[in-house]
Short mmCIF file of C-alpha atoms in Angstrom, two decimals:
data_model
loop_
_atom_site.label_atom_id
_atom_site.label_comp_id
_atom_site.label_asym_id
_atom_site.label_seq_id
_atom_site.Cartn_x
_atom_site.Cartn_y
_atom_site.Cartn_z
CA UNK A 1060 0.00 0.00 0.00
CA UNK A 1061 1.19 3.51 -0.82
CA UNK A 1062 0.29 6.72 0.97
CA UNK A 1063 0.80 10.28 -0.22
CA UNK A 1064 2.65 12.81 1.94
CA UNK A 1065 -0.66 14.37 2.97
CA UNK A 1066 -2.01 10.96 4.01
CA UNK A 1067 1.14 10.24 6.00
CA UNK A 1068 0.83 13.56 7.83
CA UNK A 1069 -2.81 12.89 8.65
CA UNK A 1070 -1.68 9.65 10.34
CA UNK A 1071 1.33 10.99 12.24
CA UNK A 1072 0.01 14.48 13.07
CA UNK A 1073 -1.24 17.18 10.75
CA UNK A 1074 -0.22 19.92 13.17
CA UNK A 1075 1.12 18.20 16.26
CA UNK A 1076 3.88 19.05 18.71
CA UNK A 1077 6.59 18.73 16.03
CA UNK A 1078 4.92 21.24 13.71
CA UNK A 1079 4.18 23.57 16.62
CA UNK A 1080 7.83 23.60 17.71
CA UNK A 1081 8.93 24.18 14.11
CA UNK A 1082 6.42 27.01 13.79
CA UNK A 1083 7.70 28.65 16.98
CA UNK A 1084 11.28 28.53 15.70
CA UNK A 1085 10.31 29.94 12.31
CA UNK A 1086 8.38 32.66 14.16
CA UNK A 1087 11.68 33.70 15.74
CA UNK A 1088 13.28 33.66 12.32
CA UNK A 1089 10.66 35.99 10.89
CA UNK A 1090 10.97 38.19 13.98
CA UNK A 1091 14.74 38.70 14.04
CA UNK A 1092 15.77 38.10 10.43
CA UNK A 1093 12.92 39.96 8.76
CA UNK A 1094 10.72 41.93 11.15
CA UNK A 1095 13.42 43.65 13.18
CA UNK A 1096 15.54 44.32 10.09
CA UNK A 1097 12.72 46.14 8.30
CA UNK A 1098 10.71 47.73 11.10
CA UNK A 1099 13.79 49.25 12.74
CA UNK A 1100 13.84 51.61 9.75
CA UNK A 1101 10.72 53.34 11.12
CA UNK A 1102 12.89 54.61 13.96
CA UNK A 1103 16.36 54.93 12.43
CA UNK A 1104 15.03 57.05 9.56
CA UNK A 1105 12.72 59.15 11.76
CA UNK A 1106 13.31 62.88 11.86
CA UNK A 1107 13.37 64.69 15.21
CA UNK A 1108 12.21 68.23 15.69
CA UNK A 1109 14.55 71.21 15.45
CA UNK A 1110 15.13 74.49 17.26
CA UNK A 1111 17.03 77.71 16.76
CA UNK A 1112 20.48 78.13 18.26
CA UNK A 1113 20.71 80.71 21.00
CA UNK A 1114 23.07 83.00 19.10
CA UNK A 1115 21.14 82.86 15.83
CA UNK A 1116 20.19 86.14 14.17
CA UNK A 1117 18.17 84.60 11.34
CA UNK A 1118 16.00 82.18 13.36
CA UNK A 1119 13.16 83.84 15.35
CA UNK A 1120 11.63 80.80 17.10
CA UNK A 1121 12.09 79.95 20.75
CA UNK A 1122 10.09 76.72 20.75
CA UNK A 1123 10.85 73.33 19.21
CA UNK A 1124 9.44 72.88 15.71
CA UNK A 1125 8.12 69.34 15.35
CA UNK A 1126 7.77 67.26 12.21
CA UNK A 1127 4.65 68.35 10.34
CA UNK A 1128 4.58 71.73 12.06
CA UNK A 1129 3.68 74.87 10.18
CA UNK A 1130 7.23 76.28 10.27
CA UNK A 1131 9.12 73.03 9.88
CA UNK A 1132 10.55 73.93 6.47
CA UNK A 1133 11.68 77.37 7.65
CA UNK A 1134 15.11 75.91 8.48
CA UNK A 1135 15.79 75.42 4.75
CA UNK A 1136 15.75 79.20 4.24
CA UNK A 1137 18.37 80.01 6.87
CA UNK A 1138 22.03 79.00 7.30
CA UNK A 1139 22.57 75.46 8.59
CA UNK A 1140 24.67 76.71 11.51
CA UNK A 1141 21.71 78.72 12.86
CA UNK A 1142 19.59 75.75 13.88
CA UNK A 1143 20.03 72.27 15.38
CA UNK A 1144 18.12 69.05 15.91
CA UNK A 1145 16.61 68.47 19.33
CA UNK A 1146 18.20 65.60 21.22
CA UNK A 1147 15.12 63.36 21.63
CA UNK A 1148 16.79 60.65 19.55
CA UNK A 1149 19.36 60.15 16.82
CA UNK A 1150 18.79 58.64 13.40
CA UNK A 1151 20.40 58.45 9.98
CA UNK A 1152 18.76 61.83 9.33
CA UNK A 1153 20.80 63.43 12.11
CA UNK A 1154 23.89 61.29 11.43
CA UNK A 1155 24.19 62.19 7.73
CA UNK A 1156 22.29 65.51 7.89
CA UNK A 1157 19.51 64.40 5.53
CA UNK A 1158 17.54 67.65 5.48
CA UNK A 1159 16.01 70.00 2.91
CA UNK A 1160 17.26 69.00 -0.56
CA UNK A 1161 18.69 65.79 0.95
CA UNK A 1162 15.54 65.08 2.94
CA UNK A 1163 14.20 62.39 0.60
CA UNK A 1164 17.29 60.22 1.14
CA UNK A 1165 15.86 58.97 4.42
CA UNK A 1166 12.98 57.48 2.44
CA UNK A 1167 15.43 56.05 -0.09
CA UNK A 1168 17.19 54.00 2.60
CA UNK A 1169 13.85 52.30 3.30
CA UNK A 1170 12.88 51.92 -0.35
CA UNK A 1171 16.11 50.16 -1.29
CA UNK A 1172 15.19 47.37 1.13
CA UNK A 1173 12.12 46.62 -0.94
CA UNK A 1174 14.05 46.99 -4.18
CA UNK A 1175 16.46 44.35 -2.90
CA UNK A 1176 13.49 42.26 -1.77
CA UNK A 1177 12.17 42.39 -5.33
CA UNK A 1178 15.41 41.03 -6.80
CA UNK A 1179 15.96 38.42 -4.08
CA UNK A 1180 12.41 37.13 -4.31
CA UNK A 1181 12.75 36.46 -8.04
CA UNK A 1182 16.27 35.05 -8.30
CA UNK A 1183 16.55 32.95 -5.15
CA UNK A 1184 13.05 31.46 -5.31
CA UNK A 1185 14.09 29.25 -8.23
CA UNK A 1186 17.13 28.13 -6.23
CA UNK A 1187 14.79 27.01 -3.45
CA UNK A 1188 12.88 24.76 -5.85
CA UNK A 1189 16.12 23.25 -7.13
CA UNK A 1190 18.23 22.99 -3.95
CA UNK A 1191 15.64 22.74 -1.21
CA UNK A 1192 14.13 25.10 1.35
CA UNK A 1193 16.72 24.78 4.12
CA UNK A 1194 19.96 25.88 2.41
CA UNK A 1195 18.79 29.22 0.95
CA UNK A 1196 16.89 29.92 4.16
CA UNK A 1197 19.97 29.69 6.38
CA UNK A 1198 22.61 31.02 4.00
CA UNK A 1199 20.58 34.12 3.15
CA UNK A 1200 19.38 34.47 6.75
CA UNK A 1201 22.98 34.54 7.98
CA UNK A 1202 24.00 37.15 5.40
CA UNK A 1203 20.94 39.23 6.34
CA UNK A 1204 22.07 39.23 9.99
CA UNK A 1205 25.61 40.25 9.06
CA UNK A 1206 24.66 43.20 6.85
CA UNK A 1207 21.90 44.31 9.19
CA UNK A 1208 24.39 44.47 12.06
CA UNK A 1209 27.20 46.22 10.16
CA UNK A 1210 24.73 48.86 8.90
CA UNK A 1211 25.27 50.56 12.25
CA UNK A 1212 28.92 51.20 11.31
CA UNK A 1213 28.34 52.67 7.84
CA UNK A 1214 30.76 55.60 7.36
CA UNK A 1215 28.60 57.32 4.72
CA UNK A 1216 24.97 57.34 3.72
CA UNK A 1217 25.54 55.55 0.41
CA UNK A 1218 27.24 52.70 2.31
CA UNK A 1219 24.28 52.52 4.69
CA UNK A 1220 21.85 52.42 1.76
CA UNK A 1221 23.91 49.70 0.04
CA UNK A 1222 23.85 47.55 3.18
CA UNK A 1223 20.08 48.00 3.49
CA UNK A 1224 19.62 46.94 -0.15
CA UNK A 1225 21.61 43.77 0.56
CA UNK A 1226 19.46 43.14 3.65
CA UNK A 1227 16.36 43.50 1.48
CA UNK A 1228 17.76 41.05 -1.08
CA UNK A 1229 18.43 38.47 1.62
CA UNK A 1230 14.96 38.88 3.12
CA UNK A 1231 13.38 38.29 -0.28
CA UNK A 1232 15.63 35.26 -0.69
CA UNK A 1233 14.94 33.45 2.60
CA UNK A 1234 11.39 34.47 3.49
CA UNK A 1235 9.62 32.33 0.88
CA UNK A 1236 11.58 29.12 1.59
CA UNK A 1237 10.90 29.65 5.30
CA UNK A 1238 7.16 30.07 4.78
CA UNK A 1239 6.95 27.19 2.30
CA UNK A 1240 8.80 24.89 4.70
CA UNK A 1241 6.26 25.57 7.44
CA UNK A 1242 3.28 24.80 5.21
CA UNK A 1243 4.80 21.80 3.44
CA UNK A 1244 5.37 19.97 6.72
CA UNK A 1245 1.73 20.44 7.76
CA UNK A 1246 -1.25 18.37 6.72
CA UNK A 1247 -4.16 19.38 4.51
CA UNK A 1248 -6.35 20.61 7.35
CA UNK A 1249 -3.66 22.72 8.98
CA UNK A 1250 -1.71 24.30 6.13
CA UNK A 1251 -3.53 27.54 6.80
CA UNK A 1252 -2.90 27.24 10.56
CA UNK A 1253 0.86 26.94 10.01
CA UNK A 1254 0.85 29.70 7.41
CA UNK A 1255 -1.14 32.07 9.61
CA UNK A 1256 0.54 31.59 12.99
CA UNK A 1257 4.07 31.85 11.58
CA UNK A 1258 3.66 35.66 11.58
CA UNK A 1259 2.79 36.12 15.27
CA UNK A 1260 6.44 36.61 16.25
CA UNK A 1261 6.89 39.09 13.42
CA UNK A 1262 4.22 41.38 14.84
CA UNK A 1263 4.74 40.78 18.55
CA UNK A 1264 8.48 41.35 18.28
CA UNK A 1265 9.02 43.65 15.33
CA UNK A 1266 6.10 45.97 16.08
CA UNK A 1267 5.19 45.87 19.74
CA UNK A 1268 8.53 44.73 21.17
CA UNK A 1269 10.57 47.01 18.93
CA UNK A 1270 8.50 50.04 19.92
CA UNK A 1271 9.49 49.48 23.55
CA UNK A 1272 13.14 48.84 22.70
CA UNK A 1273 13.33 51.97 20.53
CA UNK A 1274 11.74 54.02 23.32
CA UNK A 1275 14.52 52.92 25.69
CA UNK A 1276 17.39 53.08 23.17
CA UNK A 1277 17.35 56.47 21.46
CA UNK A 1278 20.70 56.13 19.66
CA UNK A 1279 20.13 54.63 16.22
CA UNK A 1280 23.44 52.74 16.07
CA UNK A 1281 22.89 51.06 19.42
CA UNK A 1282 19.31 50.25 18.40
CA UNK A 1283 20.44 48.50 15.22
CA UNK A 1284 23.05 46.45 17.08
CA UNK A 1285 20.71 45.41 19.88
CA UNK A 1286 17.93 44.36 17.50
CA UNK A 1287 20.29 42.72 15.00
CA UNK A 1288 22.50 40.62 17.28
CA UNK A 1289 19.89 38.01 18.41
CA UNK A 1290 19.47 36.83 14.81
CA UNK A 1291 22.90 35.21 14.89
CA UNK A 1292 21.80 32.86 17.67
CA UNK A 1293 19.14 31.35 15.39
CA UNK A 1294 21.82 29.97 13.10
CA UNK A 1295 22.17 27.06 15.54
CA UNK A 1296 18.78 25.90 14.26
CA UNK A 1297 20.50 24.47 11.16
CA UNK A 1298 21.22 21.28 13.06
CA UNK A 1299 17.58 20.57 13.94
CA UNK A 1300 15.61 22.14 11.07
CA UNK A 1301 14.25 19.53 8.63
CA UNK A 1302 14.19 19.75 4.87
CA UNK A 1303 10.82 19.74 3.11
CA UNK A 1304 9.57 16.15 2.78
CA UNK A 1305 7.70 17.04 -0.40
CA UNK A 1306 10.83 18.49 -2.00
CA UNK A 1307 12.91 15.44 -0.98
CA UNK A 1308 10.39 13.15 -2.64
CA UNK A 1309 10.52 15.22 -5.83
CA UNK A 1310 14.29 14.64 -5.80
CA UNK A 1311 13.85 10.90 -5.20
CA UNK A 1312 15.42 11.03 -1.72
CA UNK A 1313 12.89 8.67 -0.13
CA UNK A 1314 15.07 7.48 2.76
CA UNK A 1315 15.63 11.05 4.00
CA UNK A 1316 11.93 11.85 3.64
CA UNK A 1317 10.92 8.78 5.68
CA UNK A 1318 13.54 9.64 8.32
CA UNK A 1319 12.03 13.09 8.78
CA UNK A 1320 8.50 11.71 8.90
CA UNK A 1321 9.58 9.19 11.54
CA UNK A 1322 10.86 12.10 13.67
CA UNK A 1323 7.54 13.88 13.19
CA UNK A 1324 5.67 10.75 14.30
CA UNK A 1325 7.93 10.25 17.34
CA UNK A 1326 7.60 13.83 18.61
CA UNK A 1327 3.85 13.81 17.96
CA UNK A 1328 3.47 10.50 19.82
CA UNK A 1329 2.13 8.66 16.75
CA UNK A 1330 2.97 5.41 15.04
CA UNK A 1331 4.51 5.44 11.57
CA UNK A 1332 2.15 3.83 9.01
CA UNK A 1333 3.38 0.52 7.63
CA UNK A 1334 3.16 1.77 4.06
CA UNK A 1335 5.36 3.08 1.30
CA UNK A 1336 5.54 6.77 0.39
CA UNK A 1337 3.88 7.53 -2.91
CA UNK A 1338 6.35 9.30 -5.16
CA UNK A 1339 5.27 12.18 -7.36
CA UNK A 1340 5.79 11.83 -11.09
CA UNK A 1341 9.32 12.01 -12.42
CA UNK A 1342 9.28 15.37 -14.16
CA UNK A 1343 11.59 18.33 -14.25
CA UNK A 1344 11.36 21.12 -11.75
CA UNK A 1345 9.46 24.15 -12.98
CA UNK A 1346 10.84 27.60 -13.64
CA UNK A 1347 9.41 31.04 -14.31
CA UNK A 1348 8.46 30.07 -17.88
CA UNK A 1349 6.00 27.49 -16.54
CA UNK A 1350 4.01 30.23 -14.84
CA UNK A 1351 2.79 31.20 -18.32
CA UNK A 1352 2.57 27.74 -19.91
CA UNK A 1353 -1.23 27.81 -20.22
CA UNK A 1354 -4.09 30.28 -20.04
CA UNK A 1355 -5.26 28.94 -16.68
CA UNK A 1356 -1.80 29.03 -15.11
CA UNK A 1357 -1.26 32.55 -16.46
CA UNK A 1358 -4.58 33.57 -14.94
CA UNK A 1359 -3.53 32.18 -11.57
CA UNK A 1360 -0.12 33.84 -11.43
CA UNK A 1361 -1.34 37.24 -12.65
CA UNK A 1362 -4.19 37.18 -10.12
CA UNK A 1363 -1.75 36.15 -7.37
CA UNK A 1364 0.60 39.00 -8.27
CA UNK A 1365 -2.24 41.49 -8.20
CA UNK A 1366 -3.53 40.32 -4.82
CA UNK A 1367 -0.02 40.36 -3.34
CA UNK A 1368 0.56 43.87 -4.64
CA UNK A 1369 -2.61 45.18 -3.06
CA UNK A 1370 -2.29 43.34 0.25
CA UNK A 1371 1.34 44.45 0.58
CA UNK A 1372 0.49 48.03 -0.34
CA UNK A 1373 -2.11 48.22 2.42
CA UNK A 1374 0.02 46.48 5.04
CA UNK A 1375 3.24 48.43 4.55
CA UNK A 1376 1.54 51.71 3.71
CA UNK A 1377 -0.27 51.83 7.05
CA UNK A 1378 2.91 50.70 8.83
CA UNK A 1379 5.34 53.27 7.44
CA UNK A 1380 2.95 56.18 7.88
CA UNK A 1381 2.84 55.66 11.65
CA UNK A 1382 5.31 58.55 12.24
CA UNK A 1383 3.12 60.92 10.19
CA UNK A 1384 -0.25 60.23 11.82
CA UNK A 1385 0.39 62.67 14.62
CA UNK A 1386 1.11 61.97 18.27
CA UNK A 1387 3.89 59.79 19.66
CA UNK A 1388 5.77 57.64 17.14
CA UNK A 1389 6.40 54.87 19.70
CA UNK A 1390 2.74 54.68 20.66
CA UNK A 1391 1.68 54.75 17.00
CA UNK A 1392 3.89 51.76 16.14
CA UNK A 1393 2.74 49.93 19.28
CA UNK A 1394 -0.90 50.57 18.39
CA UNK A 1395 -0.23 49.45 14.82
CA UNK A 1396 1.12 46.14 16.09
CA UNK A 1397 -1.66 45.65 18.63
CA UNK A 1398 -4.23 46.32 15.91
CA UNK A 1399 -3.04 43.55 13.62
CA UNK A 1400 -1.93 40.94 16.17
CA UNK A 1401 -5.45 39.43 16.31
CA UNK A 1402 -5.35 38.98 12.53
CA UNK A 1403 -3.23 35.84 12.78
CA UNK A 1404 -5.30 33.71 15.18
CA UNK A 1405 -8.45 35.06 13.51
CA UNK A 1406 -7.22 33.96 10.08
CA UNK A 1407 -6.05 30.59 11.46
CA UNK A 1408 -9.51 29.96 12.92
CA UNK A 1409 -11.46 31.20 9.90
CA UNK A 1410 -9.48 29.14 7.39
CA UNK A 1411 -10.37 25.95 9.28
CA UNK A 1412 -14.07 26.57 8.55
CA UNK A 1413 -14.29 28.80 5.49
CA UNK A 1414 -12.79 28.84 2.01
CA UNK A 1415 -9.80 31.01 1.22
CA UNK A 1416 -11.68 33.11 -1.33
CA UNK A 1417 -14.40 34.22 1.08
CA UNK A 1418 -11.88 35.33 3.69
CA UNK A 1419 -9.75 37.26 1.20
CA UNK A 1420 -12.73 38.99 -0.42
CA UNK A 1421 -14.31 40.08 2.87
CA UNK A 1422 -10.96 41.22 4.28
CA UNK A 1423 -10.22 43.41 1.28
CA UNK A 1424 -13.68 44.98 1.55
CA UNK A 1425 -13.18 45.73 5.27
CA UNK A 1426 -9.81 47.30 4.47
CA UNK A 1427 -11.39 49.45 1.75
CA UNK A 1428 -14.00 50.73 4.20
CA UNK A 1429 -11.26 51.66 6.68
CA UNK A 1430 -9.22 53.44 3.99
CA UNK A 1431 -12.23 55.46 2.82
CA UNK A 1432 -13.03 56.41 6.42
CA UNK A 1433 -9.45 57.56 7.05
CA UNK A 1434 -9.53 59.58 3.85
CA UNK A 1435 -12.73 61.38 4.84
CA UNK A 1436 -11.31 62.25 8.26
CA UNK A 1437 -7.86 63.37 7.11
CA UNK A 1438 -8.54 67.10 6.68
CA UNK A 1439 -10.30 67.58 10.02
CA UNK A 1440 -7.80 65.36 11.83
CA UNK A 1441 -5.10 68.01 11.41
CA UNK A 1442 -6.74 70.35 13.91
CA UNK A 1443 -9.04 68.15 16.00
CA UNK A 1444 -7.87 65.37 18.32
CA UNK A 1445 -11.23 63.62 18.08
CA UNK A 1446 -11.02 63.35 14.32
CA UNK A 1447 -7.33 62.36 14.66
CA UNK A 1448 -8.35 59.46 16.91
CA UNK A 1449 -10.97 58.48 14.35
CA UNK A 1450 -8.42 58.59 11.54
CA UNK A 1451 -5.99 56.44 13.51
CA UNK A 1452 -8.76 53.92 14.25
CA UNK A 1453 -9.89 53.74 10.62
CA UNK A 1454 -6.35 53.41 9.22
CA UNK A 1455 -4.45 51.53 11.93
CA UNK A 1456 -7.26 49.27 13.07
CA UNK A 1457 -9.88 48.76 10.37
CA UNK A 1458 -7.85 49.22 7.17
CA UNK A 1459 -4.72 47.60 8.54
CA UNK A 1460 -6.49 44.68 10.26
CA UNK A 1461 -8.50 43.89 7.12
CA UNK A 1462 -5.42 44.26 4.93
CA UNK A 1463 -3.34 42.07 7.23
CA UNK A 1464 -5.89 39.25 7.26
CA UNK A 1465 -5.98 39.46 3.45
CA UNK A 1466 -2.17 39.45 3.33
CA UNK A 1467 -1.92 36.27 5.44
CA UNK A 1468 -4.69 34.54 3.52
CA UNK A 1469 -3.08 35.46 0.18
CA UNK A 1470 0.20 33.95 1.39
CA UNK A 1471 -1.52 30.66 2.26
CA UNK A 1472 -3.70 30.70 -0.85
CA UNK A 1473 -0.71 31.23 -3.15
CA UNK A 1474 1.15 28.30 -1.60
CA UNK A 1475 -1.87 26.09 -2.33
CA UNK A 1476 -2.53 27.31 -5.87
CA UNK A 1477 0.78 26.06 -7.24
CA UNK A 1478 2.50 22.64 -7.23
CA UNK A 1479 5.60 21.74 -5.20
CA UNK A 1480 7.82 21.94 -8.30
CA UNK A 1481 6.75 25.54 -8.93
CA UNK A 1482 5.68 26.77 -5.49
CA UNK A 1483 8.75 28.80 -4.53
CA UNK A 1484 9.06 30.35 -7.99
CA UNK A 1485 5.39 31.37 -7.96
CA UNK A 1486 5.56 32.81 -4.47
CA UNK A 1487 8.93 34.44 -5.05
CA UNK A 1488 7.68 36.33 -8.09
CA UNK A 1489 4.53 37.20 -6.16
CA UNK A 1490 6.52 38.83 -3.37
CA UNK A 1491 8.47 40.71 -6.03
CA UNK A 1492 5.18 42.19 -7.24
CA UNK A 1493 4.79 43.98 -3.90
CA UNK A 1494 5.09 47.76 -4.36
CA UNK A 1495 8.18 49.72 -3.49
CA UNK A 1496 7.49 51.54 -0.28
CA UNK A 1497 8.83 54.76 -1.80
CA UNK A 1498 5.23 55.07 -3.01
CA UNK A 1499 3.82 54.95 0.49
CA UNK A 1500 6.11 56.79 2.87
CA UNK A 1501 4.81 60.27 2.14
CA UNK A 1502 3.14 62.61 4.56
CA UNK A 1503 -0.28 62.04 3.00
CA UNK A 1504 -1.09 58.38 2.44
CA UNK A 1505 -3.15 57.79 -0.71
CA UNK A 1506 -6.12 56.19 1.06
CA UNK A 1507 -8.27 56.48 -2.05
CA UNK A 1508 -5.79 54.33 -3.98
CA UNK A 1509 -5.74 51.82 -1.13
CA UNK A 1510 -9.53 51.53 -1.18
CA UNK A 1511 -9.69 51.17 -4.96
CA UNK A 1512 -7.00 48.50 -5.04
CA UNK A 1513 -8.60 46.56 -2.20
CA UNK A 1514 -11.99 46.43 -3.91
CA UNK A 1515 -10.42 45.43 -7.23
CA UNK A 1516 -8.41 42.67 -5.55
CA UNK A 1517 -11.59 41.29 -3.99
CA UNK A 1518 -13.15 41.02 -7.45
CA UNK A 1519 -10.05 39.36 -8.93
CA UNK A 1520 -9.98 36.80 -6.12
CA UNK A 1521 -13.50 35.69 -7.01
CA UNK A 1522 -12.23 34.43 -10.38
CA UNK A 1523 -9.82 31.88 -8.85
CA UNK A 1524 -10.50 28.28 -7.75
CA UNK A 1525 -11.00 27.34 -4.10
CA UNK A 1526 -8.23 25.32 -2.37
CA UNK A 1527 -9.92 24.72 0.98
CA UNK A 1528 -9.26 21.16 2.27
CA UNK A 1529 -7.79 20.08 -1.08
CA UNK A 1530 -4.63 17.93 -1.39
CA UNK A 1531 -1.39 19.75 -2.08
CA UNK A 1532 -0.43 19.76 -5.75
CA UNK A 1533 2.93 18.04 -6.21
CA UNK A 1534 3.40 18.13 -9.98
CA UNK A 1535 3.28 20.66 -12.78
CA UNK A 1536 0.52 18.62 -14.42
CA UNK A 1537 -1.95 19.20 -11.58
CA UNK A 1538 -5.35 20.35 -12.83
CA UNK A 1539 -6.68 23.81 -12.19
CA UNK A 1540 -9.70 22.41 -10.35
CA UNK A 1541 -12.79 20.28 -10.70
CA UNK A 1542 -15.49 21.21 -13.10
CA UNK A 1543 -19.11 20.94 -12.16
CA UNK A 1544 -19.66 17.72 -14.11
CA UNK A 1545 -16.93 15.96 -12.13
CA UNK A 1546 -18.47 17.16 -8.90
CA UNK A 1547 -21.86 15.79 -9.89
CA UNK A 1548 -20.29 12.40 -10.62
CA UNK A 1549 -18.64 12.41 -7.20
CA UNK A 1550 -15.15 12.23 -8.60
CA UNK A 1551 -13.07 13.01 -5.54
CA UNK A 1552 -9.78 11.75 -6.87
CA UNK A 1553 -9.19 14.42 -9.48
CA UNK A 1554 -9.15 17.63 -7.43
CA UNK A 1555 -5.67 18.40 -8.59
CA UNK A 1556 -5.30 15.92 -11.38
CA UNK A 1557 -3.38 12.69 -11.78
CA UNK A 1558 0.14 13.00 -10.38
CA UNK A 1559 1.51 11.32 -13.49
CA UNK A 1560 0.03 13.87 -15.87
CA UNK A 1561 2.77 14.87 -18.35
CA UNK A 1562 4.20 18.36 -18.39
CA UNK A 1563 2.59 19.10 -21.74
CA UNK A 1564 -0.86 19.17 -20.06
CA UNK A 1565 0.26 21.81 -17.54
CA UNK A 1566 -2.58 23.86 -16.16
#
């Protein structure tokens, strides 16, 4: 008797103690390798207020002029030696004097992270499908830690920006293999659970924890070192992290796959089934060309790119505008994290009972409502604390929470839409479709664009097949989905097609 990987996992634990421990470790990876590396930029690129020097003859102000204040740009019309930054905190803005005509460079140092992410997501994703999930995850994770740490010692701004671009490249390179590994070692019923809960550490640490750390450590160099150093400790996980069983089987490495499954069974307190592992068909690994090998596959990848773009736009747009909402930057980031933390257990619970499409569509609609509300309150929020509180609620709670649930669900959905041989390539190019945050880190967030994109993404999602409680596709020949005639005939064995379907019938 032969059992598929999904059937094996159902017998030895779809999401037992082994998968929980793996998920916790990968949570730490997302927290320190990705979350801290990116979110620290909210603080190290922040701009403190300024004040006139006591002996200045050209500067008439006695009070501190805060960011967004009416006279904030006045400093650009007077000599640089006549004013100074207040000493609330230091950042790359104060370190490299990124003011006036150089003021946009602070945004550039954040944008280059996402530019690097774009390149890393495309080029390393194919490596993950060819050489496994574990190697690119750890190699790129280690390099991310190194360049994140040494960013604190950059002697010039262009060096700092270069290091941040390399960090972005490494994040794009390791994040998809890490996510795919978590979902591929979970059973059918709990793929969404693993894919949803893997982000809890990202938010708890990189948003809420980082806000407290940044409040206590006001020097940007010390902040980068303190938040970057713990990532090196996670490298010890190499010795206990498993390779993807599904990928091993695609490579014909059955003994290693069974060895990992036996460990899963032992930790979960289950007995290994006395059956052989069913091997997927012997076909080549896919590449980016296979994403456009048929009309249906092209439809899937273009829709996935569009949904990723929109979900990412909403998520990062509301995150990087925290300093510009008004009020305390540390509280704003803390509130932002607290607002979206429930998204992960909510999504994990919803995906156990409802289809992916319903969750994504409703979440995008909720986010659109929040964005429209924030847009309508923006003008009055500048002079009224009540309207400001309303704007923060609509953007940081409603729009961001809805967008975050959509973002998580799109991650899980994308992993299920594509076969093992093409999964990392599909998801890597999808992450690359996420917008550069240079579009979003302006003083006035384009809420109208957010709302329009969210509603459009909801409509696009409706055109895709449902993957709820369906077996994981292993081969490029997996079918797009059942048609209604097959459903009427009760054909339950063809949800994703025969595993021996030749490459020429790719769909």
